[in-house]
């Protein structure tokens, strides 16, 4: 049974521990695997052909997806259907990991009409006010204070489920299956801008649909993609500056990283691009579809790629794949 499961394994979410020495990943079966990067990245014997597996494991949500995860100073925060859980990092990286229970749980309210609990598709965290912003399957963004574990308010406007969020200062960007990107002013608690890439001819790809799967932004630029092509927009004018010509069939991950764009989705590679659309690197992946990319600079520079495979691909130089780990 296990081998059958692993053959179809898909890893949906990843994050690093607070001090950056561990990598956590969550899959479609409710499992979390944790890798000790100090061991993984240490020089090891060449004849060791077997892929390295996790150092710690737990089943967080039996037979449910670990859809999203992030880290706070003390907790690994995970999202699944209708709930968000906080797990103590000290316990997760100890011999007690497999038996640990969450330190706290926040429930997302069920839809009044269907009584179904929504998927917690994406989370971002603001350290300055200890607040989570959570994009869900019921089209809502929930603002949750971790101080009290309470939903402070709900940002409404999307008409279909939310795929991704990005946070910069007091602004939040969200994107959805409804084809729109929305910008929110978190101080005024209002939606300030709506972008519909599928309505712009040079960006639209009708055969892949209108959904937007990934968004990221800075003061000057907004990056998004999904069914429509990966595209970079001017924040001031909301006009597209670059439409990237990629061979994907849908974008699931898109990040602005320093002077480059990192993007992936329904294609077996990760693209590293300039703002103008030139390819800096095209890194092959174990997964035919990439759902998660995380990276950090310290204590080790590492980028980890996960998706429709039991394997995670690690890059320490972002331009090529250095090693592959196995989730289980």
PDB file of N, CA and C in Angstrom, residues 98-168:
ATOM      1  N   UNK A  98       6.702  12.041  15.914  1.00  0.00           N
ATOM      2  CA  UNK A  98       5.649  11.198  15.334  1.00  0.00           C
ATOM      3  C   UNK A  98       4.369  11.201  16.177  1.00  0.00           C
ATOM      4  N   UNK A  99       4.508  11.426  17.490  1.00  0.00           N
ATOM      5  CA  UNK A  99       3.330  11.346  18.378  1.00  0.00           C
ATOM      6  C   UNK A  99       2.789  12.711  18.776  1.00  0.00           C
ATOM      7  N   UNK A 100       3.388  13.780  18.263  1.00  0.00           N
ATOM      8  CA  UNK A 100       2.998  15.114  18.725  1.00  0.00           C
ATOM      9  C   UNK A 100       1.575  15.486  18.298  1.00  0.00           C
ATOM     10  N   UNK A 101       0.955  16.307  19.120  1.00  0.00           N
ATOM     11  CA  UNK A 101      -0.363  16.879  18.808  1.00  0.00           C
ATOM     12  C   UNK A 101      -0.181  18.386  18.607  1.00  0.00           C
ATOM     13  N   UNK A 102      -1.084  19.028  17.871  1.00  0.00           N
ATOM     14  CA  UNK A 102      -0.910  20.471  17.690  1.00  0.00           C
ATOM     15  C   UNK A 102      -1.020  21.231  19.016  1.00  0.00           C
ATOM     16  N   UNK A 103      -0.256  22.319  19.138  1.00  0.00           N
ATOM     17  CA  UNK A 103      -0.302  23.167  20.335  1.00  0.00           C
ATOM     18  C   UNK A 103      -1.579  23.999  20.339  1.00  0.00           C
ATOM     19  N   UNK A 104      -2.064  24.344  19.167  1.00  0.00           N
ATOM     20  CA  UNK A 104      -3.311  25.116  19.058  1.00  0.00           C
ATOM     21  C   UNK A 104      -3.953  24.867  17.700  1.00  0.00           C
ATOM     22  N   UNK A 105      -5.262  25.076  17.646  1.00  0.00           N
ATOM     23  CA  UNK A 105      -6.025  24.885  16.400  1.00  0.00           C
ATOM     24  C   UNK A 105      -7.003  26.050  16.255  1.00  0.00           C
ATOM     25  N   UNK A 106      -7.096  26.595  15.049  1.00  0.00           N
ATOM     26  CA  UNK A 106      -8.110  27.613  14.753  1.00  0.00           C
ATOM     27  C   UNK A 106      -9.054  27.029  13.701  1.00  0.00           C
ATOM     28  N   UNK A 107     -10.335  27.031  13.993  1.00  0.00           N
ATOM     29  CA  UNK A 107     -11.328  26.496  13.056  1.00  0.00           C
ATOM     30  C   UNK A 107     -11.779  27.594  12.093  1.00  0.00           C
ATOM     31  N   UNK A 108     -11.932  27.227  10.825  1.00  0.00           N
ATOM     32  CA  UNK A 108     -12.500  28.131   9.821  1.00  0.00           C
ATOM     33  C   UNK A 108     -13.988  27.793   9.718  1.00  0.00           C
ATOM     34  N   UNK A 109     -14.870  28.788   9.787  1.00  0.00           N
ATOM     35  CA  UNK A 109     -16.306  28.466   9.818  1.00  0.00           C
ATOM     36  C   UNK A 109     -16.785  27.773   8.543  1.00  0.00           C
ATOM     37  N   UNK A 110     -17.733  26.860   8.737  1.00  0.00           N
ATOM     38  CA  UNK A 110     -18.329  26.166   7.590  1.00  0.00           C
ATOM     39  C   UNK A 110     -19.276  27.106   6.854  1.00  0.00           C
ATOM     40  N   UNK A 111     -19.442  26.845   5.578  1.00  0.00           N
ATOM     41  CA  UNK A 111     -20.381  27.603   4.756  1.00  0.00           C
ATOM     42  C   UNK A 111     -21.810  27.378   5.268  1.00  0.00           C
ATOM     43  N   UNK A 112     -22.516  28.467   5.486  1.00  0.00           N
ATOM     44  CA  UNK A 112     -23.868  28.361   6.074  1.00  0.00           C
ATOM     45  C   UNK A 112     -24.831  27.555   5.202  1.00  0.00           C
ATOM     46  N   UNK A 113     -24.637  27.628   3.882  1.00  0.00           N
ATOM     47  CA  UNK A 113     -25.573  26.942   2.987  1.00  0.00           C
ATOM     48  C   UNK A 113     -25.246  25.455   2.863  1.00  0.00           C
ATOM     49  N   UNK A 114     -23.988  25.138   2.753  1.00  0.00           N
ATOM     50  CA  UNK A 114     -23.633  23.744   2.462  1.00  0.00           C
ATOM     51  C   UNK A 114     -23.079  23.001   3.674  1.00  0.00           C
ATOM     52  N   UNK A 115     -22.782  23.719   4.751  1.00  0.00           N
ATOM     53  CA  UNK A 115     -22.156  23.138   5.947  1.00  0.00           C
ATOM     54  C   UNK A 115     -20.785  22.541   5.659  1.00  0.00           C
ATOM     55  N   UNK A 116     -20.262  22.803   4.473  1.00  0.00           N
ATOM     56  CA  UNK A 116     -18.933  22.277   4.159  1.00  0.00           C
ATOM     57  C   UNK A 116     -17.878  23.224   4.701  1.00  0.00           C
ATOM     58  N   UNK A 117     -16.824  22.624   5.222  1.00  0.00           N
ATOM     59  CA  UNK A 117     -15.717  23.458   5.691  1.00  0.00           C
ATOM     60  C   UNK A 117     -14.792  23.760   4.510  1.00  0.00           C
ATOM     61  N   UNK A 118     -14.292  24.993   4.415  1.00  0.00           N
ATOM     62  CA  UNK A 118     -13.471  25.355   3.261  1.00  0.00           C
ATOM     63  C   UNK A 118     -12.019  24.886   3.391  1.00  0.00           C
ATOM     64  N   UNK A 119     -11.395  24.632   2.265  1.00  0.00           N
ATOM     65  CA  UNK A 119      -9.967  24.329   2.232  1.00  0.00           C
ATOM     66  C   UNK A 119      -9.162  25.580   2.588  1.00  0.00           C
ATOM     67  N   UNK A 120      -8.091  25.370   3.334  1.00  0.00           N
ATOM     68  CA  UNK A 120      -7.160  26.463   3.646  1.00  0.00           C
ATOM     69  C   UNK A 120      -6.036  26.399   2.597  1.00  0.00           C
ATOM     70  N   UNK A 121      -6.247  27.106   1.492  1.00  0.00           N
ATOM     71  CA  UNK A 121      -5.366  26.947   0.325  1.00  0.00           C
ATOM     72  C   UNK A 121      -4.019  27.639   0.451  1.00  0.00           C
ATOM     73  N   UNK A 122      -4.002  28.780   1.142  1.00  0.00           N
ATOM     74  CA  UNK A 122      -2.752  29.536   1.186  1.00  0.00           C
ATOM     75  C   UNK A 122      -2.756  30.422   2.421  1.00  0.00           C
ATOM     76  N   UNK A 123      -1.565  30.572   3.039  1.00  0.00           N
ATOM     77  CA  UNK A 123      -1.435  31.426   4.222  1.00  0.00           C
ATOM     78  C   UNK A 123      -0.196  32.303   4.096  1.00  0.00           C
ATOM     79  N   UNK A 124      -0.307  33.537   4.581  1.00  0.00           N
ATOM     80  CA  UNK A 124       0.872  34.382   4.756  1.00  0.00           C
ATOM     81  C   UNK A 124       0.825  34.928   6.180  1.00  0.00           C
ATOM     82  N   UNK A 125       1.991  35.297   6.689  1.00  0.00           N
ATOM     83  CA  UNK A 125       2.104  35.685   8.091  1.00  0.00           C
ATOM     84  C   UNK A 125       2.772  37.044   8.200  1.00  0.00           C
ATOM     85  N   UNK A 126       2.174  37.910   9.014  1.00  0.00           N
ATOM     86  CA  UNK A 126       2.791  39.196   9.323  1.00  0.00           C
ATOM     87  C   UNK A 126       3.359  39.121  10.724  1.00  0.00           C
ATOM     88  N   UNK A 127       4.697  39.148  10.804  1.00  0.00           N
ATOM     89  CA  UNK A 127       5.358  39.027  12.097  1.00  0.00           C
ATOM     90  C   UNK A 127       5.087  40.267  12.951  1.00  0.00           C
ATOM     91  N   UNK A 128       5.004  41.433  12.299  1.00  0.00           N
ATOM     92  CA  UNK A 128       4.882  42.689  13.045  1.00  0.00           C
ATOM     93  C   UNK A 128       3.619  42.737  13.897  1.00  0.00           C
ATOM     94  N   UNK A 129       2.520  42.136  13.417  1.00  0.00           N
ATOM     95  CA  UNK A 129       1.307  42.133  14.252  1.00  0.00           C
ATOM     96  C   UNK A 129       0.815  40.724  14.578  1.00  0.00           C
ATOM     97  N   UNK A 130       1.711  39.727  14.391  1.00  0.00           N
ATOM     98  CA  UNK A 130       1.414  38.330  14.744  1.00  0.00           C
ATOM     99  C   UNK A 130       0.067  37.882  14.173  1.00  0.00           C
ATOM    100  N   UNK A 131      -0.117  38.178  12.877  1.00  0.00           N
ATOM    101  CA  UNK A 131      -1.404  37.931  12.219  1.00  0.00           C
ATOM    102  C   UNK A 131      -1.230  37.037  10.998  1.00  0.00           C
ATOM    103  N   UNK A 132      -2.160  36.108  10.840  1.00  0.00           N
ATOM    104  CA  UNK A 132      -2.207  35.248   9.653  1.00  0.00           C
ATOM    105  C   UNK A 132      -3.263  35.779   8.693  1.00  0.00           C
ATOM    106  N   UNK A 133      -2.951  35.733   7.412  1.00  0.00           N
ATOM    107  CA  UNK A 133      -3.932  36.021   6.363  1.00  0.00           C
ATOM    108  C   UNK A 133      -4.104  34.717   5.599  1.00  0.00           C
ATOM    109  N   UNK A 134      -5.347  34.257   5.501  1.00  0.00           N
ATOM    110  CA  UNK A 134      -5.618  32.900   5.034  1.00  0.00           C
ATOM    111  C   UNK A 134      -6.584  32.934   3.859  1.00  0.00           C
ATOM    112  N   UNK A 135      -6.153  32.406   2.705  1.00  0.00           N
ATOM    113  CA  UNK A 135      -6.996  32.342   1.513  1.00  0.00           C
ATOM    114  C   UNK A 135      -7.668  30.986   1.430  1.00  0.00           C
ATOM    115  N   UNK A 136      -8.992  30.987   1.328  1.00  0.00           N
ATOM    116  CA  UNK A 136      -9.740  29.731   1.486  1.00  0.00           C
ATOM    117  C   UNK A 136     -10.603  29.351   0.279  1.00  0.00           C
ATOM    118  N   UNK A 137     -11.121  28.134   0.369  1.00  0.00           N
ATOM    119  CA  UNK A 137     -11.956  27.575  -0.691  1.00  0.00           C
ATOM    120  C   UNK A 137     -13.352  28.143  -0.742  1.00  0.00           C
ATOM    121  N   UNK A 138     -13.710  28.972   0.262  1.00  0.00           N
ATOM    122  CA  UNK A 138     -15.042  29.588   0.260  1.00  0.00           C
ATOM    123  C   UNK A 138     -14.994  31.017  -0.286  1.00  0.00           C
ATOM    124  N   UNK A 139     -13.928  31.342  -1.023  1.00  0.00           N
ATOM    125  CA  UNK A 139     -13.722  32.651  -1.677  1.00  0.00           C
ATOM    126  C   UNK A 139     -13.290  33.752  -0.715  1.00  0.00           C
ATOM    127  N   UNK A 140     -13.154  33.435   0.574  1.00  0.00           N
ATOM    128  CA  UNK A 140     -12.842  34.461   1.576  1.00  0.00           C
ATOM    129  C   UNK A 140     -11.378  34.459   1.985  1.00  0.00           C
ATOM    130  N   UNK A 141     -10.926  35.634   2.445  1.00  0.00           N
ATOM    131  CA  UNK A 141      -9.627  35.756   3.102  1.00  0.00           C
ATOM    132  C   UNK A 141      -9.924  36.057   4.569  1.00  0.00           C
ATOM    133  N   UNK A 142      -9.403  35.218   5.454  1.00  0.00           N
ATOM    134  CA  UNK A 142      -9.619  35.417   6.886  1.00  0.00           C
ATOM    135  C   UNK A 142      -8.370  36.037   7.508  1.00  0.00           C
ATOM    136  N   UNK A 143      -8.606  37.040   8.363  1.00  0.00           N
ATOM    137  CA  UNK A 143      -7.519  37.696   9.090  1.00  0.00           C
ATOM    138  C   UNK A 143      -7.574  37.153  10.516  1.00  0.00           C
ATOM    139  N   UNK A 144      -6.525  36.447  10.927  1.00  0.00           N
ATOM    140  CA  UNK A 144      -6.537  35.721  12.196  1.00  0.00           C
ATOM    141  C   UNK A 144      -5.422  36.217  13.105  1.00  0.00           C
ATOM    142  N   UNK A 145      -5.772  36.648  14.301  1.00  0.00           N
ATOM    143  CA  UNK A 145      -4.750  37.029  15.270  1.00  0.00           C
ATOM    144  C   UNK A 145      -4.279  35.773  16.000  1.00  0.00           C
ATOM    145  N   UNK A 146      -2.958  35.543  15.999  1.00  0.00           N
ATOM    146  CA  UNK A 146      -2.438  34.353  16.668  1.00  0.00           C
ATOM    147  C   UNK A 146      -2.337  34.569  18.172  1.00  0.00           C
ATOM    148  N   UNK A 147      -2.372  35.823  18.592  1.00  0.00           N
ATOM    149  CA  UNK A 147      -2.382  36.149  20.031  1.00  0.00           C
ATOM    150  C   UNK A 147      -3.567  35.457  20.689  1.00  0.00           C
ATOM    151  N   UNK A 148      -4.736  35.572  20.072  1.00  0.00           N
ATOM    152  CA  UNK A 148      -5.961  35.003  20.656  1.00  0.00           C
ATOM    153  C   UNK A 148      -6.513  33.815  19.870  1.00  0.00           C
ATOM    154  N   UNK A 149      -5.918  33.551  18.696  1.00  0.00           N
ATOM    155  CA  UNK A 149      -6.430  32.445  17.890  1.00  0.00           C
ATOM    156  C   UNK A 149      -7.826  32.701  17.372  1.00  0.00           C
ATOM    157  N   UNK A 150      -8.112  33.967  17.085  1.00  0.00           N
ATOM    158  CA  UNK A 150      -9.468  34.347  16.659  1.00  0.00           C
ATOM    159  C   UNK A 150      -9.449  34.959  15.263  1.00  0.00           C
ATOM    160  N   UNK A 151     -10.558  34.773  14.545  1.00  0.00           N
ATOM    161  CA  UNK A 151     -10.719  35.447  13.260  1.00  0.00           C
ATOM    162  C   UNK A 151     -11.132  36.890  13.555  1.00  0.00           C
ATOM    163  N   UNK A 152     -10.265  37.834  13.162  1.00  0.00           N
ATOM    164  CA  UNK A 152     -10.548  39.259  13.406  1.00  0.00           C
ATOM    165  C   UNK A 152     -11.566  39.777  12.407  1.00  0.00           C
ATOM    166  N   UNK A 153     -11.364  39.405  11.144  1.00  0.00           N
ATOM    167  CA  UNK A 153     -12.300  39.864  10.118  1.00  0.00           C
ATOM    168  C   UNK A 153     -12.127  39.024   8.859  1.00  0.00           C
ATOM    169  N   UNK A 154     -13.033  39.246   7.924  1.00  0.00           N
ATOM    170  CA  UNK A 154     -13.061  38.506   6.667  1.00  0.00           C
ATOM    171  C   UNK A 154     -13.003  39.503   5.523  1.00  0.00           C
ATOM    172  N   UNK A 155     -12.084  39.279   4.585  1.00  0.00           N
ATOM    173  CA  UNK A 155     -12.017  40.119   3.388  1.00  0.00           C
ATOM    174  C   UNK A 155     -12.773  39.403   2.282  1.00  0.00           C
ATOM    175  N   UNK A 156     -13.845  40.034   1.806  1.00  0.00           N
ATOM    176  CA  UNK A 156     -14.711  39.398   0.819  1.00  0.00           C
ATOM    177  C   UNK A 156     -14.681  40.162  -0.506  1.00  0.00           C
ATOM    178  N   UNK A 157     -14.858  39.437  -1.593  1.00  0.00           N
ATOM    179  CA  UNK A 157     -14.851  40.068  -2.904  1.00  0.00           C
ATOM    180  C   UNK A 157     -14.635  39.052  -4.008  1.00  0.00           C
ATOM    181  N   UNK A 158     -13.746  38.088  -3.765  1.00  0.00           N
ATOM    182  CA  UNK A 158     -13.546  37.040  -4.777  1.00  0.00           C
ATOM    183  C   UNK A 158     -14.818  36.216  -4.927  1.00  0.00           C
ATOM    184  N   UNK A 159     -15.054  35.740  -6.149  1.00  0.00           N
ATOM    185  CA  UNK A 159     -16.272  34.962  -6.414  1.00  0.00           C
ATOM    186  C   UNK A 159     -15.978  33.480  -6.646  1.00  0.00           C
ATOM    187  N   UNK A 160     -14.709  33.091  -6.443  1.00  0.00           N
ATOM    188  CA  UNK A 160     -14.357  31.676  -6.536  1.00  0.00           C
ATOM    189  C   UNK A 160     -13.158  31.470  -5.614  1.00  0.00           C
ATOM    190  N   UNK A 161     -12.724  30.221  -5.456  1.00  0.00           N
ATOM    191  CA  UNK A 161     -11.746  29.946  -4.407  1.00  0.00           C
ATOM    192  C   UNK A 161     -10.391  30.615  -4.655  1.00  0.00           C
ATOM    193  N   UNK A 162      -9.702  30.868  -3.554  1.00  0.00           N
ATOM    194  CA  UNK A 162      -8.448  31.620  -3.591  1.00  0.00           C
ATOM    195  C   UNK A 162      -7.278  30.653  -3.696  1.00  0.00           C
ATOM    196  N   UNK A 163      -6.363  30.969  -4.610  1.00  0.00           N
ATOM    197  CA  UNK A 163      -5.186  30.116  -4.811  1.00  0.00           C
ATOM    198  C   UNK A 163      -3.965  30.581  -4.041  1.00  0.00           C
ATOM    199  N   UNK A 164      -3.753  31.890  -3.982  1.00  0.00           N
ATOM    200  CA  UNK A 164      -2.471  32.374  -3.483  1.00  0.00           C
ATOM    201  C   UNK A 164      -2.619  33.772  -2.907  1.00  0.00           C
ATOM    202  N   UNK A 165      -1.760  34.095  -1.936  1.00  0.00           N
ATOM    203  CA  UNK A 165      -1.697  35.422  -1.336  1.00  0.00           C
ATOM    204  C   UNK A 165      -0.253  35.893  -1.321  1.00  0.00           C
ATOM    205  N   UNK A 166      -0.084  37.217  -1.303  1.00  0.00           N
ATOM    206  CA  UNK A 166       1.251  37.799  -1.120  1.00  0.00           C
ATOM    207  C   UNK A 166       1.088  39.037  -0.262  1.00  0.00           C
ATOM    208  N   UNK A 167       2.022  39.222   0.669  1.00  0.00           N
ATOM    209  CA  UNK A 167       1.919  40.303   1.648  1.00  0.00           C
ATOM    210  C   UNK A 167       3.148  41.193   1.542  1.00  0.00           C
ATOM    211  N   UNK A 168       2.942  42.508   1.501  1.00  0.00           N
ATOM    212  CA  UNK A 168       4.058  43.465   1.523  1.00  0.00           C
ATOM    213  C   UNK A 168       3.604  44.688   2.306  1.00  0.00           C
TER     214      UNK A 168
END
